[in-house]
XYZ file of C-alpha atoms in Angstrom:
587
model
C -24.423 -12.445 38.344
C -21.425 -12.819 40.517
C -19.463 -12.450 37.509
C -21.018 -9.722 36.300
C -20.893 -7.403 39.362
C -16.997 -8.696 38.944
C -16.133 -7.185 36.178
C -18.102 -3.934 37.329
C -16.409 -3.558 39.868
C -13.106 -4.176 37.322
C -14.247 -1.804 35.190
C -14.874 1.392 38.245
C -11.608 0.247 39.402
C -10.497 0.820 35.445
C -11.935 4.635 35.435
C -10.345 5.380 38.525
C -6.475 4.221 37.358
C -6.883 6.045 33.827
C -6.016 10.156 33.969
C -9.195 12.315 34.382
C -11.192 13.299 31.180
C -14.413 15.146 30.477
C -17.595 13.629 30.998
C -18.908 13.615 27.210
C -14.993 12.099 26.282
C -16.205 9.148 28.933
C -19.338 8.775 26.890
C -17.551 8.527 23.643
C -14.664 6.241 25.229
C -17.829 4.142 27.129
C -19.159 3.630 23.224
C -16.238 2.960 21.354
C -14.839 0.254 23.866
C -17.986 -1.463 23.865
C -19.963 -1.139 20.861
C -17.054 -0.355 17.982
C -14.900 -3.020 19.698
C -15.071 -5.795 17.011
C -12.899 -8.000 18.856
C -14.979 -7.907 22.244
C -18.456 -8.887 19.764
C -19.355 -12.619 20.990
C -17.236 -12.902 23.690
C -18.975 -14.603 26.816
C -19.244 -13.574 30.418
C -16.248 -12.197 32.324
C -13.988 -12.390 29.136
C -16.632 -10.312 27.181
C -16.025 -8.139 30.055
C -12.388 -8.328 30.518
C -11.941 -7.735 26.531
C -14.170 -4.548 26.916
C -12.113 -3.662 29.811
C -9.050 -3.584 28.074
C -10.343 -2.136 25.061
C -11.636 1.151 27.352
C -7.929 1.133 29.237
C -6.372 1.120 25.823
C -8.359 4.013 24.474
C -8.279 6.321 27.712
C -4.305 6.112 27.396
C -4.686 6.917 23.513
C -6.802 9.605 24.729
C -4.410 11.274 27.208
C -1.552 11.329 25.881
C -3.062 12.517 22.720
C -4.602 15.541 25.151
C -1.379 16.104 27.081
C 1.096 15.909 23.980
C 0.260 19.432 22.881
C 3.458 21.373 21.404
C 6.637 19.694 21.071
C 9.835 20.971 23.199
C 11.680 22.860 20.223
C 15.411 23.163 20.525
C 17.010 26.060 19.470
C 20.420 27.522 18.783
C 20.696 31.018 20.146
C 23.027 33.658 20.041
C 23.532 37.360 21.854
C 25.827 40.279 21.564
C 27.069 41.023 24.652
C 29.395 42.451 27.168
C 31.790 39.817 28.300
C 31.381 40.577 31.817
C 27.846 39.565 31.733
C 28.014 36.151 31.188
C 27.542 35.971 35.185
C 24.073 36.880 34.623
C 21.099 34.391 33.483
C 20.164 35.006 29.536
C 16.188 36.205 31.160
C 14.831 39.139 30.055
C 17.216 39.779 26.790
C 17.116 39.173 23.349
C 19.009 36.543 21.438
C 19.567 35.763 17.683
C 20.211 33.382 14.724
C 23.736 34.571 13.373
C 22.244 36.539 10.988
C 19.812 38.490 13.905
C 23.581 39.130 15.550
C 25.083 40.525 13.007
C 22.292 42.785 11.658
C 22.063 44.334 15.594
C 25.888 44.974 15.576
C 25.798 46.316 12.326
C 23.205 48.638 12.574
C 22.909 49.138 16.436
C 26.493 48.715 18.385
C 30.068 49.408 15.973
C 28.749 52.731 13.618
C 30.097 56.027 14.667
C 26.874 57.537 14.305
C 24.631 54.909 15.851
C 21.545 56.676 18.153
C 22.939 60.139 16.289
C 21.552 60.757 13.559
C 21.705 64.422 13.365
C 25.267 64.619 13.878
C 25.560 66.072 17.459
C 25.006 63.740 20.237
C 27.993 60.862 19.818
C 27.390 57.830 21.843
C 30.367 56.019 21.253
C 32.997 56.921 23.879
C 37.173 55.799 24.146
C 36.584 52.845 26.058
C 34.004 50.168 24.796
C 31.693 49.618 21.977
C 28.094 50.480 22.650
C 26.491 48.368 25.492
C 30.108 47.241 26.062
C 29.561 44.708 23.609
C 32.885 42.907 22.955
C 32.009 38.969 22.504
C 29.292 36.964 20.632
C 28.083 33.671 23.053
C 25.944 30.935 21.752
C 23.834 28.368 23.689
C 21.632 25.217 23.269
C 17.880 25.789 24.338
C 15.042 24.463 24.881
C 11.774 25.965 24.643
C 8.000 24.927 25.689
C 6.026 27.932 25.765
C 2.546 27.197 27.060
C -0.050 25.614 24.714
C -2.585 27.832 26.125
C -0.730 31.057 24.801
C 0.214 29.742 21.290
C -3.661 29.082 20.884
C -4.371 32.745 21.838
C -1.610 34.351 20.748
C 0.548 32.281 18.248
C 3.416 33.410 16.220
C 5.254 30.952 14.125
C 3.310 27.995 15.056
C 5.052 27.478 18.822
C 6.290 31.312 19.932
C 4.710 34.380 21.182
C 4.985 37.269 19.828
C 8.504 39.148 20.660
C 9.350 41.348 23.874
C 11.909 43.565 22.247
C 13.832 43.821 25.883
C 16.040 46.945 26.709
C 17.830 46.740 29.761
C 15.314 44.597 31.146
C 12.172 45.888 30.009
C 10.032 44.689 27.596
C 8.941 47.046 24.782
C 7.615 45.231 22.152
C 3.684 47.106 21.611
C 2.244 43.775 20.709
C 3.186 42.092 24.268
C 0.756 40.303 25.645
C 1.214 39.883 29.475
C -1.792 37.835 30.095
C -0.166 34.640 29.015
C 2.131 34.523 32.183
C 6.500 33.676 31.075
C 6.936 32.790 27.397
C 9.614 32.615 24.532
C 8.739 35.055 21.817
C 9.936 34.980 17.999
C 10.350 37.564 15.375
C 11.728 36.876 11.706
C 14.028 40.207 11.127
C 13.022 42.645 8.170
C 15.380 46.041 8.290
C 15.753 48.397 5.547
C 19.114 49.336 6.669
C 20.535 45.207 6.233
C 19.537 43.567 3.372
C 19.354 39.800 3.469
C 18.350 37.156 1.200
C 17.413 34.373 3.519
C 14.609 34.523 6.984
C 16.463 35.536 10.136
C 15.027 35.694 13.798
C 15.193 37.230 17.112
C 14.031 35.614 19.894
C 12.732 37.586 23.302
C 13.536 35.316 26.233
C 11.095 36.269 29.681
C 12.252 36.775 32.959
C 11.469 37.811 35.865
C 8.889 40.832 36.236
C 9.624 41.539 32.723
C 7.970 45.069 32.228
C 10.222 46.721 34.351
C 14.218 47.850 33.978
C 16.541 45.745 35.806
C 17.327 48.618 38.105
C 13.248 48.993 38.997
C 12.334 45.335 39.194
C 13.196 44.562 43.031
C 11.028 47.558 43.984
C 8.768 46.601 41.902
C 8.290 43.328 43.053
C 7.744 44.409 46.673
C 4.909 46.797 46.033
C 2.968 44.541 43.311
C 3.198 41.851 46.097
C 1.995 44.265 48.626
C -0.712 45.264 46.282
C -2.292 42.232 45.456
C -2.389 41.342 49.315
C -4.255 44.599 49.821
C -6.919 43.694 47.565
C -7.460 40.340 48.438
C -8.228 41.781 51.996
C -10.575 44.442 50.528
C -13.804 44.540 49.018
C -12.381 45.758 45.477
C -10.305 43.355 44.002
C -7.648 44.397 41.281
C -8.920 42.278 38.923
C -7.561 39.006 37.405
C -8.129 38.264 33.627
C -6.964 41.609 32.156
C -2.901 42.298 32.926
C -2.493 46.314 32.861
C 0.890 47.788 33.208
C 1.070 50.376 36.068
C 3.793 52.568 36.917
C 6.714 51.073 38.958
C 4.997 47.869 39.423
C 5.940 44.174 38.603
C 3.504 42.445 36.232
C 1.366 39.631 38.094
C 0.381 36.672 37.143
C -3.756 36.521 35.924
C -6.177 34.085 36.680
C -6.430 32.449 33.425
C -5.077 29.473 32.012
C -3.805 27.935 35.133
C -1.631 30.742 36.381
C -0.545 31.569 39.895
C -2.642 34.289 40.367
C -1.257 37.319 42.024
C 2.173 36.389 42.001
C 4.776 38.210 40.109
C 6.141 37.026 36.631
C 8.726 34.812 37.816
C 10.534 34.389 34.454
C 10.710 31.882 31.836
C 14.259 29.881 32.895
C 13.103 26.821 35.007
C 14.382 26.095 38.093
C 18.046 24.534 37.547
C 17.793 25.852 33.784
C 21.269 26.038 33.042
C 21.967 22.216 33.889
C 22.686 19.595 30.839
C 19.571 17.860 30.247
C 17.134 20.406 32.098
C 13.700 20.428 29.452
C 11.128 22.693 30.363
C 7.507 21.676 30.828
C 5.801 24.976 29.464
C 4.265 26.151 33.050
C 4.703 29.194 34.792
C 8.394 29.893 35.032
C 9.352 26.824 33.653
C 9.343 27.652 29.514
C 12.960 27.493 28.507
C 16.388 25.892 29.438
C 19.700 26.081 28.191
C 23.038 24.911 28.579
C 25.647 28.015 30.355
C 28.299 28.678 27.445
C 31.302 27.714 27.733
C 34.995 29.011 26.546
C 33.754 27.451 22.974
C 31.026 28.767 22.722
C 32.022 32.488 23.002
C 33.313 34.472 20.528
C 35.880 37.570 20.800
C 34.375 39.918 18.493
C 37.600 42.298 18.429
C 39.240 38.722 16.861
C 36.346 38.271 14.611
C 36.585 41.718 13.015
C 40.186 42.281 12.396
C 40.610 44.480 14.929
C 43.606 42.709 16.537
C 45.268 42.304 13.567
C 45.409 46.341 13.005
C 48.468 48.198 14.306
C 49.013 50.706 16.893
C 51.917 51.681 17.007
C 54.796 49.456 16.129
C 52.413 46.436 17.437
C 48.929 45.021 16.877
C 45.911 46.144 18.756
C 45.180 44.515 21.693
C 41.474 44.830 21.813
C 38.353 47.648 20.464
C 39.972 50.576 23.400
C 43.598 50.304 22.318
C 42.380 50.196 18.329
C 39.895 53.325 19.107
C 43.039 54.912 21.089
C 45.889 54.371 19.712
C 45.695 52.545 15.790
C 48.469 53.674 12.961
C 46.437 53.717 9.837
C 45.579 57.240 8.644
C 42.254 55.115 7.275
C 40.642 54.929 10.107
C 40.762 58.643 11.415
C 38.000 59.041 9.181
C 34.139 59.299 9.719
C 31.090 61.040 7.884
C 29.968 64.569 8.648
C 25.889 64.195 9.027
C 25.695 67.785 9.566
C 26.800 68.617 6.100
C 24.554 68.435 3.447
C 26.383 67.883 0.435
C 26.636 64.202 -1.448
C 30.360 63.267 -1.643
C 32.601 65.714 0.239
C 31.435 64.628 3.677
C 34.054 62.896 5.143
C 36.319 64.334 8.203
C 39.310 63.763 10.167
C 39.092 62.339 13.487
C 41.648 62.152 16.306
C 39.818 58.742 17.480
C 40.065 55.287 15.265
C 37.003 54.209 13.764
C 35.427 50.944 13.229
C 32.653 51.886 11.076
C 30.769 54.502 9.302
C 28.453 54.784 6.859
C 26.969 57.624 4.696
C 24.278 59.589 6.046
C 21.991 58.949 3.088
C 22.373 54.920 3.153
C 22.019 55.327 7.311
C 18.134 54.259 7.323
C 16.886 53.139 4.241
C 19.796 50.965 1.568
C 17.535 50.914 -1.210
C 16.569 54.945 -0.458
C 16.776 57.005 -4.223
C 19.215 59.272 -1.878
C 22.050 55.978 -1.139
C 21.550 54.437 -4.620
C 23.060 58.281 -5.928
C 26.105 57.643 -3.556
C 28.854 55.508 -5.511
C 29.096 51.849 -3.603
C 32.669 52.810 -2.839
C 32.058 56.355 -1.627
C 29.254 54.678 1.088
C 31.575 53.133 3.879
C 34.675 54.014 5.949
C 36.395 51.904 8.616
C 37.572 48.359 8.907
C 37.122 46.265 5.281
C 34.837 43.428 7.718
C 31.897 45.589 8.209
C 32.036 46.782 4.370
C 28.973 46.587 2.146
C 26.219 46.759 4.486
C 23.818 47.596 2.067
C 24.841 43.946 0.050
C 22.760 41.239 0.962
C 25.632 38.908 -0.274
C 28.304 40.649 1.948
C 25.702 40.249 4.803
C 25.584 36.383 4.402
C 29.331 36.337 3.902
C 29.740 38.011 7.424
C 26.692 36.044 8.909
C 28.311 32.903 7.474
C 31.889 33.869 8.906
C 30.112 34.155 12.495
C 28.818 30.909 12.360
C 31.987 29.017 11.559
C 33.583 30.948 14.471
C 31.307 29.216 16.419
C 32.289 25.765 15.516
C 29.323 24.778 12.981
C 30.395 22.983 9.969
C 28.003 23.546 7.857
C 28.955 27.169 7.364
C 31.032 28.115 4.422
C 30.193 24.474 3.226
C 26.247 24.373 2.978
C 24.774 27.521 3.524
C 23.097 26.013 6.764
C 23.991 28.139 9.853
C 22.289 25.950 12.398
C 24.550 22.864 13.932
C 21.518 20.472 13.977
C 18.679 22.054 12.815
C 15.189 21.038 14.476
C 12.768 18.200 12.930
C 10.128 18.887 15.433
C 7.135 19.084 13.339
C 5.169 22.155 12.439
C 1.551 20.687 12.159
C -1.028 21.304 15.210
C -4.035 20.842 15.644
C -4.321 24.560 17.081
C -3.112 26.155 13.913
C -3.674 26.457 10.246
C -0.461 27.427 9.865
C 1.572 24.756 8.112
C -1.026 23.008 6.145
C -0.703 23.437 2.718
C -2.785 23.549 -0.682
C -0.628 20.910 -2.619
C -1.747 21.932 -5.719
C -0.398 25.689 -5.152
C 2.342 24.845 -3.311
C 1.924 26.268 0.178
C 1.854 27.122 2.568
C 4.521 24.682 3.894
C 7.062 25.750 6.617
C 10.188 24.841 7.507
C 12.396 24.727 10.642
C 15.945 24.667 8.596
C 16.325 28.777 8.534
C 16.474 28.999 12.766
C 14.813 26.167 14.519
C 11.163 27.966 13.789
C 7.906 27.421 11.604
C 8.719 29.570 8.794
C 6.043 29.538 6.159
C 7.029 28.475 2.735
C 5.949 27.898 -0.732
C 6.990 25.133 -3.658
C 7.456 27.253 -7.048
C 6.707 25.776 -10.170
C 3.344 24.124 -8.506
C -0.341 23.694 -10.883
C -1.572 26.746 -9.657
C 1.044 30.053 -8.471
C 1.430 30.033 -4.740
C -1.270 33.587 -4.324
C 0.982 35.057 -1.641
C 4.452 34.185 -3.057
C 4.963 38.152 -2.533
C 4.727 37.056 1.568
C 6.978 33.895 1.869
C 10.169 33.114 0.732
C 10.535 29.935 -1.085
C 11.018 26.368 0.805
C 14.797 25.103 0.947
C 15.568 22.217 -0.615
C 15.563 19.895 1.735
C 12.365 20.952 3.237
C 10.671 17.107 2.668
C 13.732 15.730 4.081
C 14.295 17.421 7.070
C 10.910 16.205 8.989
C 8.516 14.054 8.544
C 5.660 16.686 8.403
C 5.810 16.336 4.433
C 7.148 13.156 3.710
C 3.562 10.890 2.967
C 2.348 11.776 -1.694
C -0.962 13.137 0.026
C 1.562 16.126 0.940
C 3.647 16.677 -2.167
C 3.624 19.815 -4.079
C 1.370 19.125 -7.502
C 4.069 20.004 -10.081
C 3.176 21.414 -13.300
C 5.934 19.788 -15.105
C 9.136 17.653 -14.750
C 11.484 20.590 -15.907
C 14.318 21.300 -13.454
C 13.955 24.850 -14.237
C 10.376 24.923 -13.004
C 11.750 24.044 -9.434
C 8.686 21.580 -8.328
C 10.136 18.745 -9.806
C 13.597 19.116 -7.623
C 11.456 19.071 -4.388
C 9.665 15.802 -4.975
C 12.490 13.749 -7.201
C 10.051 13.794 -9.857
C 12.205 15.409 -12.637
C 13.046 14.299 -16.142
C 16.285 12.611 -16.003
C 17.243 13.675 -19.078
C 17.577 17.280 -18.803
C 19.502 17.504 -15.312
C 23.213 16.662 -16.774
C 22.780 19.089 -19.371
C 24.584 22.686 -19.247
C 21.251 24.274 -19.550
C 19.061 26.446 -17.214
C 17.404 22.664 -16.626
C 21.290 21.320 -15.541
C 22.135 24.466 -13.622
C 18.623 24.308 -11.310
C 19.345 20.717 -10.985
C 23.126 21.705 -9.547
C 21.769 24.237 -7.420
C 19.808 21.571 -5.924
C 22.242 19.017 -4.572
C 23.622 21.901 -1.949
C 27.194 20.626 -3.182
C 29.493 22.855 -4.252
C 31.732 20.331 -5.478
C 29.058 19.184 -7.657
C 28.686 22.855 -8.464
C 32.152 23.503 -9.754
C 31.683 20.376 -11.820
C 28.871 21.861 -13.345
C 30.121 25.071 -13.718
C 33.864 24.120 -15.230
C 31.809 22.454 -17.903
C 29.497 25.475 -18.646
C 32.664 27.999 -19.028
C 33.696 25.436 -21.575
C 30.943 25.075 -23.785
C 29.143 28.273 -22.917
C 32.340 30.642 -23.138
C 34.980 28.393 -25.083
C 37.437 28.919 -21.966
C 39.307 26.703 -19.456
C 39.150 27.071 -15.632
C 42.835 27.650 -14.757
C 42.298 28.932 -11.061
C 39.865 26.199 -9.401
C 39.857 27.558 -6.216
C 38.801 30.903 -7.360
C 36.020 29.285 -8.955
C 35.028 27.543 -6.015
C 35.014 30.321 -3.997
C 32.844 32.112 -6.451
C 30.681 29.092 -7.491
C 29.548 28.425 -3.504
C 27.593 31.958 -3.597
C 25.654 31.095 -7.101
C 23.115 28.288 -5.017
C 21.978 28.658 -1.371
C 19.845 26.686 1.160
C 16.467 27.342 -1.305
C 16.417 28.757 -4.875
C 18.209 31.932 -5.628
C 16.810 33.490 -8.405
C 19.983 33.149 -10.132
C 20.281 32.036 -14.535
C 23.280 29.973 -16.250
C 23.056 32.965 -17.823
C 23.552 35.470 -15.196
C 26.237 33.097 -13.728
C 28.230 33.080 -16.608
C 27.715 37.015 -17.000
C 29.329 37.098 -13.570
C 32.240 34.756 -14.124
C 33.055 36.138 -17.220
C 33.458 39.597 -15.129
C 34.942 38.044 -12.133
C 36.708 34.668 -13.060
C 38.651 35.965 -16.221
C 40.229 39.402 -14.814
């Protein structure tokens, strides 16, 4: 008996060291240690006791941390077009980008003459800076938690919110949801105006009473404050679980999910968020960190652009003001009348430089019937960097060119424009995102295009992926990069082992025999590897045999060989390919 009250008493003590759990997750715990316990069957006395003891400890840890592992902390590489003066400030309450994101805003949003003026009679763009006085690119290292209860309610992309869309200060985006306290939003990019071949994202990072502009928030904060007290005092209370925007004041906190209720949005950046080796923990004001940029990891976009390299005068440009003041070349006095109706002859002489234009007709839509009647060449005027905005190639090139400015390797080598993208994995138990039909081929997703869940589909699977119309097509080293995919149970079904049907190349299932040979089979296989090396190889033996000619200028033909296979499947033939290098190889 004495024994037995013993190991009671051991096993209270037991429930009171283990992390709190629900009463009916006791009752399951309570049955499994003692009853499913095989090892704890015909033990005696205090060691029966002390075995089930063990056994209950050993599940109850299971149990928590199984309970308290929720999302993983993803890391992210960022980047924002900015002014250089405002490095000073936190990055809370802007937006940031994959290169891509960056170079589609400037593009579209910062360095055209006619950006915000449309109708030809409001010009924003002064003498002095650029729009927003962007004049650098800076990149950082984050790390993002958002809370587990707002990716169950409102998840986008398996571990964001939905995106803020922040102008000086305030967020805009309509689907906002303020209820879910500070979080890190995601958006993959889709503008008519920027074609692009591969997913890019913007990212909306929270801050501080985020609804508000920067030059309202302080104000804002006060009376929201003061409110709240006010009702707490009163009979009527404000209310807690529904967040409603009201003129001039901060958001507060609601009562759900474990907020501070009442208080004002106190912004995503944790405490000490800009320290190396700051993680957040994905509570209120504590969602993100990242590392402040340094020297490195800022780029001068007047350098990038070939704006210093212009000449005013009998010297080069200094910077965007002395190019817009003062360049030589006749060129650039040139911009696009958008009051004139006419096709062609719209172009007129300015006593300003210009960095870009482009042609009223291509200004909002690049595949509009209107921009495909204007010649390519007739489209554009200003610097020969931001030509060919309506070519999704050109817009990689650029994209490409800002990431190895940057520092990352991989650009210009591999397609990949990430310096170490994420293997966090994309399966949770809170989504059905991610969890695919192996016998169509999706939906997987993939973290290799910007450190997010992108959904993804396998071609060439037993049955057509339904919504291949929605998703773009996995990369090729989508099994490789984490171990979401890795285990046969989650390999695409292939219908055949034929390079050219794609499945095989995912899985290393295909027939050996076909991949050396300079057919469609031997090109898919090429495109594969991610090596342009290998590429060349290929490609010097298929202007051989297909074309009976030798490759005299190699480099030329590396150059143009790198932009025939990219991080996933092109599209692209042998046969196309050699159309092209026929065109472009042999001048």
């Amino acid at each position: 008996m004495a024994t037995s009250l013993k190991g009671m008493f051991a096993l209270v003590a037991a429930f009171a060291a283990v992390p709190c759990i629900a009463s009916e997750d006791v009752q399951d715990l309570d049955a499994a240690a003692f009853a499913d316990d095989d090892v704890c069957v015909g033990a005696s006395g205090g060691n029966q006791t002390q075995c089930a003891l063990n056994a209950l400890q050993r599940r109850t840890a299971t149990h928590a941390m199984a309970s308290s592992k929720g999302h993983p902390t993803i890391r992210l590489e960022m980047f924002r077009a900015m002014a250089r003066k405002d490095l000073r400030h936190e990055f809370a309450n802007v937006d940031m980008a994959t290169p891509a994101g960056v170079m589609n805003y400037l593009h579209t949003d910062v360095v055209g003459e006619h950006v915000g003026d449309y109708g030809g009679y409001q010009p924003q763009i002064g003498t002095k800076e650029r729009l927003n006085g962007v004049d650098i690119v800076a990149g950082v290292h984050a790390h993002v938690k958002n809370p587990d209860s707002a990716i169950a309610a409102v998840g986008n992309y398996v571990d964001f919110a939905l995106s803020a869309h922040f102008i000086t200060g305030e967020a805009t985006g309509p689907a906002y949801n303020w209820n879910f306290g500070d979080i890190v939003g995601a958006q993959k990019g889709d503008d008519p105006r920027w074609p692009y071949a591969d997913p890019w994202y913007r990212y909306s990072l929270s801050g501080f009473c985020p609804n508000l502009k920067w030059n309202q928030k302080k104000l804002g904060a006060k009376k929201a404050a003061q409110l709240f007290r006010d009702s707490e005092k009163s009979e009527h209370s404000v209310g807690g679980r529904r967040r409603r925007r009201t003129a001039g004041l901060c958001m507060t906190y609601s009562n759900q999910f474990g907020l501070p209720y009442g208080e004002v949005l106190r912004g995503g950046l944790c405490p000490n968020g800009t320290l190396p080796g700051k993680m957040p923990n994905g509570t209120a004001g504590c969602v993100y960190t990242y590392e402040q940029p340094e020297e490195s990891s800022v780029v001068n976009l007047d350098e990038l652009v070939g704006i210093t390299e212009q000449k005013c005068g009998d010297r080069n440009c200094l910077n965007w003001m002395d190019f817009r003041r003062h360049c030589s070349s006749r060129q650039f006095h040139r911009k696009f009348n958008y009051k004139s109706r006419r096709r062609y002859n719209t172009v007129l002489r300015t006593r300003t430089c210009v960095e870009y234009d482009i042609h009223k007709a291509c200004a909002k839509d690049c595949s509009s019937r209107a921009c495909q009647k204007v010649p390519a060449h007739r489209r554009e005027l200003g610097l020969p960097f931001w030509k060919g905005r309506c070519s999704a190639h050109m817009n990689a090139l650029r994209s490409e060119r800002l990431a190895e400015a940057f520092g990352i390797v991989s650009a210009g080598k591999t397609h990949q424009l990430q310096q170490s993208p994420g293997g966090e994995t994309c399966l949770s138990s809170s989504s059905m995102l991610c969890k695919p039909n192996t016998t169509e081929g999706g939906m997987y997703c993939t973290r290799l295009w910007g450190g997010v869940c992108q959904p993804c589909y396998v071609p060439g699977t037993m049955v057509e992926y339904p919504k291949s119309d929605e998703a773009p097509m996995c990369p090729w080293s989508t099994f490789k990069a984490s171990g979401d995919y890795r285990t046969a149970p989650m390999q695409p079904k292939c219908a055949s082992d034929k390079p050219s049907d794609l499945c095989c190349l995912y899985t290393s299932t295909c027939n050996s025999t076909l991949i050396s040979n300079v057919t469609e089979d031997g090109f898919a296989y090429a495109s594969s590897l991610q090596d342009n090396e290998a590429m060349v190889a290929f490609l010097t033996r298929a202007v051989n045999e297909v074309l009976s000619k030798e490759v005299e200028d190699t480099e030329r033909l590396a150059k143009l060989a790198y932009w025939q296979w990219g991080l996933s499947p092109t599209g692209k033939t042998l046969t196309g390919v050699m159309d092209f290098l026929k065109k472009y190889l042999f001048k």
